[in-house]
Short mmCIF file of C-alpha atoms in Angstrom, two decimals:
data_model
loop_
_atom_site.label_atom_id
_atom_site.label_comp_id
_atom_site.label_asym_id
_atom_site.label_seq_id
_atom_site.Cartn_x
_atom_site.Cartn_y
_atom_site.Cartn_z
CA MET A 1 15.92 8.81 -15.55
CA SER A 2 13.73 8.71 -12.43
CA PHE A 3 12.95 5.95 -10.66
CA SER A 4 9.69 3.51 -11.82
CA PRO A 5 8.65 0.68 -9.21
CA ASN A 6 7.48 -2.47 -10.75
CA ILE A 7 5.10 -4.07 -7.92
CA TYR A 8 3.65 -7.60 -8.24
CA LEU A 9 0.20 -8.09 -6.37
CA THR A 10 -0.93 -11.82 -4.83
CA THR A 11 -3.10 -13.36 -2.55
CA SER A 12 -3.23 -16.25 -0.01
CA ARG A 13 -3.69 -19.63 -1.91
CA PHE A 14 -7.25 -20.02 -2.58
CA PRO A 15 -8.70 -16.73 -2.75
CA SER A 16 -12.03 -15.98 -2.15
CA SER A 17 -13.90 -13.51 -5.05
CA SER A 18 -13.98 -10.78 -2.50
CA LEU A 19 -10.29 -10.74 -1.96
CA ILE A 20 -9.54 -11.24 -5.63
CA LYS A 21 -11.42 -8.06 -6.52
CA PHE A 22 -9.81 -6.07 -3.36
CA THR A 23 -6.53 -7.05 -4.96
CA LYS A 24 -7.40 -5.99 -8.36
CA ASN A 25 -8.19 -2.74 -6.96
CA LEU A 26 -5.38 -1.99 -5.20
CA CYS A 27 -3.88 -2.04 -8.87
CA LEU A 28 -5.66 1.13 -9.30
CA ILE A 29 -3.53 3.10 -6.47
CA PHE A 30 -0.05 1.82 -7.16
CA PRO A 31 1.16 2.46 -10.56
CA ASN A 32 3.14 -0.12 -12.39
CA SER A 33 1.25 -2.78 -10.57
CA LYS A 34 0.20 -6.06 -11.43
CA LYS A 35 -1.91 -8.70 -10.09
CA ILE A 36 -0.43 -12.24 -10.39
CA ASN A 37 -2.32 -15.71 -9.81
CA ARG A 38 -0.76 -17.57 -6.88
CA GLY A 39 -2.16 -20.71 -7.65
CA ARG A 40 -0.52 -23.62 -5.45
CA LYS A 41 2.90 -21.67 -5.21
CA PHE A 42 4.46 -21.37 -1.98
CA LEU A 43 6.32 -18.15 -0.84
CA PRO A 44 9.77 -19.16 -2.04
CA SER A 45 8.38 -19.61 -5.52
CA LEU A 46 6.36 -16.05 -5.34
CA VAL A 47 9.95 -14.40 -4.51
CA SER A 48 11.85 -16.24 -6.80
CA PHE A 49 9.39 -15.71 -9.83
CA SER A 50 9.09 -11.76 -8.91
CA LEU A 51 12.74 -11.40 -8.63
CA PHE A 52 13.16 -12.96 -12.22
CA CYS A 53 10.58 -10.51 -13.75
CA LYS A 54 12.35 -7.73 -12.03
CA ALA A 55 9.92 -6.70 -9.47
CA THR A 56 10.71 -4.20 -6.78
CA ASP A 57 8.14 -4.83 -4.62
CA LEU A 58 5.62 -8.12 -3.99
CA PHE A 59 2.45 -7.47 -2.03
CA LEU A 60 0.54 -10.31 -0.05
CA VAL A 61 -2.89 -9.85 0.53
CA TYR A 62 -4.49 -12.17 3.21
CA GLU A 63 -8.15 -12.56 4.10
CA ASN A 64 -10.27 -14.09 6.58
CA ARG A 65 -13.98 -15.41 5.94
CA GLY A 66 -13.76 -13.30 2.62
CA ASP A 67 -12.35 -9.80 4.27
CA PRO A 68 -8.91 -9.02 3.40
CA VAL A 69 -7.12 -8.58 7.01
CA THR A 70 -3.46 -8.45 6.21
CA LEU A 71 -1.17 -6.77 4.13
CA VAL A 72 2.50 -7.64 3.71
CA LEU A 73 4.78 -5.68 1.75
CA ILE A 74 8.16 -7.09 0.53
CA HIS A 75 10.46 -4.82 -1.01
CA LEU A 76 13.00 -6.90 -3.57
CA PRO A 77 15.56 -7.81 -3.27
CA LYS A 78 16.53 -7.50 0.08
CA GLY A 79 14.01 -6.31 1.91
CA PRO A 80 12.15 -4.99 4.28
CA SER A 81 9.20 -7.08 4.39
CA VAL A 82 6.32 -4.84 6.50
CA PHE A 83 3.16 -6.22 8.01
CA PHE A 84 -0.33 -4.47 8.28
CA GLY A 85 -3.21 -5.27 9.31
CA LEU A 86 -6.20 -3.92 7.32
CA SER A 87 -9.75 -2.79 8.73
CA ASN A 88 -12.74 -0.03 7.48
CA ILE A 89 -12.30 -1.06 3.62
CA ILE A 90 -14.12 1.23 1.33
CA PRO A 91 -14.13 -0.57 -2.18
CA ASN A 92 -13.61 0.67 -5.32
CA ILE A 93 -16.29 3.19 -6.17
CA LYS A 94 -17.78 3.52 -9.67
CA ASN A 95 -17.50 7.08 -10.25
CA ARG A 96 -18.07 9.28 -13.33
CA PHE A 97 -14.05 10.23 -13.57
CA LYS A 98 -12.15 8.03 -16.21
CA PHE A 99 -9.33 8.56 -15.16
CA GLU A 100 -5.83 7.47 -16.61
CA THR A 101 -4.04 5.18 -14.47
CA PHE A 102 -0.66 5.71 -16.29
CA LEU A 103 -0.83 9.16 -15.03
CA TYR A 104 1.27 8.71 -11.66
CA PRO A 105 -0.99 10.01 -8.55
CA HIS A 106 0.35 12.87 -6.55
CA VAL A 107 1.19 11.23 -3.08
CA ILE A 108 0.81 13.15 0.44
CA LEU A 109 2.69 11.80 3.63
CA ASP A 110 0.82 13.27 6.65
CA ASN A 111 1.37 13.15 10.33
CA LEU A 112 4.10 10.49 9.80
CA ASN A 113 6.70 13.05 12.03
CA SER A 114 8.13 10.37 14.46
CA ASP A 115 11.27 7.99 13.88
CA LEU A 116 8.81 5.22 12.92
CA GLY A 117 6.55 7.50 11.07
CA LYS A 118 9.42 8.50 8.53
CA ARG A 119 10.53 5.03 8.56
CA PHE A 120 7.13 4.36 6.75
CA SER A 121 7.27 7.50 4.73
CA LYS A 122 10.29 5.97 3.21
CA ILE A 123 8.49 2.90 2.71
CA PHE A 124 5.41 4.32 1.07
CA ALA A 125 7.26 6.95 -1.36
CA SER A 126 9.59 4.37 -2.59
CA LEU A 127 5.97 2.58 -3.98
CA PHE A 128 5.27 5.46 -6.31
CA PRO A 129 7.07 7.21 -9.33
CA LYS A 130 7.30 11.14 -9.92
CA ALA A 131 3.63 12.46 -10.08
CA HIS A 132 2.61 13.22 -13.33
CA PRO A 133 2.23 17.32 -13.93
CA LYS A 134 -1.37 16.59 -15.02
CA SER A 135 -2.36 14.03 -12.66
CA LYS A 136 -5.71 14.89 -10.83
CA ARG A 137 -5.16 11.80 -8.49
CA VAL A 138 -4.09 12.03 -5.09
CA VAL A 139 -3.12 9.09 -2.85
CA SER A 140 -2.57 10.04 0.87
CA PHE A 141 -1.02 8.06 3.91
CA SER A 142 -2.17 9.78 7.02
CA GLY A 143 -0.95 8.58 10.73
CA ARG A 144 -3.63 8.86 13.51
CA GLY A 145 -3.05 7.04 16.60
CA LYS A 146 -1.43 3.82 15.62
CA THR A 147 -3.28 3.96 12.38
CA ILE A 148 -2.25 4.58 8.68
CA ILE A 149 -5.04 5.79 6.73
CA LEU A 150 -4.96 5.47 3.34
CA ASN A 151 -7.09 7.34 0.72
CA HIS A 152 -7.40 7.73 -2.92
CA HIS A 153 -9.20 11.06 -4.20
CA TRP A 154 -9.73 12.84 -7.43
CA PHE A 155 -9.42 16.74 -7.30
CA GLU A 156 -10.82 19.52 -9.45
CA LYS A 157 -10.26 22.85 -9.05
CA GLU A 158 -13.14 25.20 -8.94
CA GLY A 159 -14.42 28.68 -9.34
CA ILE A 160 -13.48 31.61 -11.29
CA LEU A 161 -9.41 31.90 -9.90
CA LYS A 162 -9.33 28.04 -9.51
CA LYS A 163 -8.45 28.19 -6.31
CA SER A 164 -11.20 26.29 -4.39
CA ILE A 165 -10.79 22.34 -4.73
CA GLN A 166 -13.10 19.79 -4.98
CA LEU A 167 -12.18 16.21 -3.99
CA SER A 168 -14.08 13.00 -4.71
CA ARG A 169 -12.89 9.41 -3.50
CA LEU A 170 -11.81 7.21 -5.68
CA GLY A 171 -11.38 4.12 -3.65
CA PRO A 172 -10.22 1.84 -2.48
CA SER A 173 -9.49 3.48 0.88
CA PHE A 174 -8.65 1.62 4.18
CA CYS A 175 -7.12 1.73 7.74
CA MET A 176 -3.68 0.46 7.90
CA HIS A 177 -2.34 -1.25 11.35
CA PRO A 178 1.66 -1.60 11.08
CA PHE A 179 2.62 -4.44 13.30
CA LYS A 180 5.83 -5.87 12.20
CA ILE A 181 8.89 -4.55 10.15
CA PHE A 182 11.64 -7.64 9.36
CA LEU A 183 15.16 -6.53 7.53
CA GLY A 184 15.02 -8.84 5.29
CA ILE A 185 12.77 -10.83 2.84
CA LEU A 186 9.68 -13.12 4.27
CA GLY A 187 10.44 -16.72 3.89
CA GLU A 188 14.26 -16.46 4.91
CA HIS A 189 15.40 -18.65 7.64
CA ARG A 190 17.58 -15.63 9.12
CA LYS A 191 15.17 -12.69 9.37
CA GLU A 192 16.03 -9.47 12.01
CA VAL A 193 13.07 -7.81 13.51
CA GLU A 194 13.68 -4.03 12.91
CA TRP A 195 10.34 -3.11 14.70
CA ASN A 196 7.56 -5.04 16.50
CA LEU A 197 4.48 -3.65 17.99
CA THR A 198 4.46 -5.28 21.51
CA PRO A 199 1.89 -4.63 24.17
CA PHE A 200 4.05 -2.12 25.56
CA VAL A 201 4.34 0.36 22.51
CA ASN A 202 1.02 -0.80 21.74
CA SER A 203 0.18 1.49 25.16
CA PHE A 204 3.18 4.00 25.64
CA LYS A 205 3.05 7.36 24.08
CA ARG A 206 -0.09 6.76 21.76
CA LYS A 207 -0.19 9.82 20.74
CA LYS A 208 3.51 10.06 19.63
CA PHE A 209 3.20 6.82 17.66
CA PHE A 210 3.89 8.37 14.68
#
């Protein structure tokens, strides 16, 4: 029996309408994901609720003046907790494709070849069940410099021999800028930092970051 993640997504407290919309759109990317209302809950309560509901992962999305700026991925029950800055967000596109979200997408992990890149590849791969053979969706994570670009596409095979492929953007798509990995769960008193983006790391061997 193949592994099937169970992902809960929520926002910072008192979210704007744009943050709520972005969080809902993330559910289109990640199978078996569900947005939950945070209300006035503090982080320990969110983690406890997620564990009670047997969630495998908890996503937290934070904003600045209505713009999503930080994404935290918490793998349950023991971590790690991974922090990303967000930029260049392309919202969900009203497309003509009526794709079925229960058809699990294909996942591409591109140019994540360093030890750090392989670490992120393992984290991303754990968020997706095995792709459905009839799925025409593809989610890609591409390492570029210090950034991981997430894209969400629909593909169609064209031509008489069906050898050419036409890609259409589904959205949302955005750039992820990793800056910290905790070995434990965010909110715990004792957290070991596995990796942290320091000014030295920020400038050294930039081309080999991933």
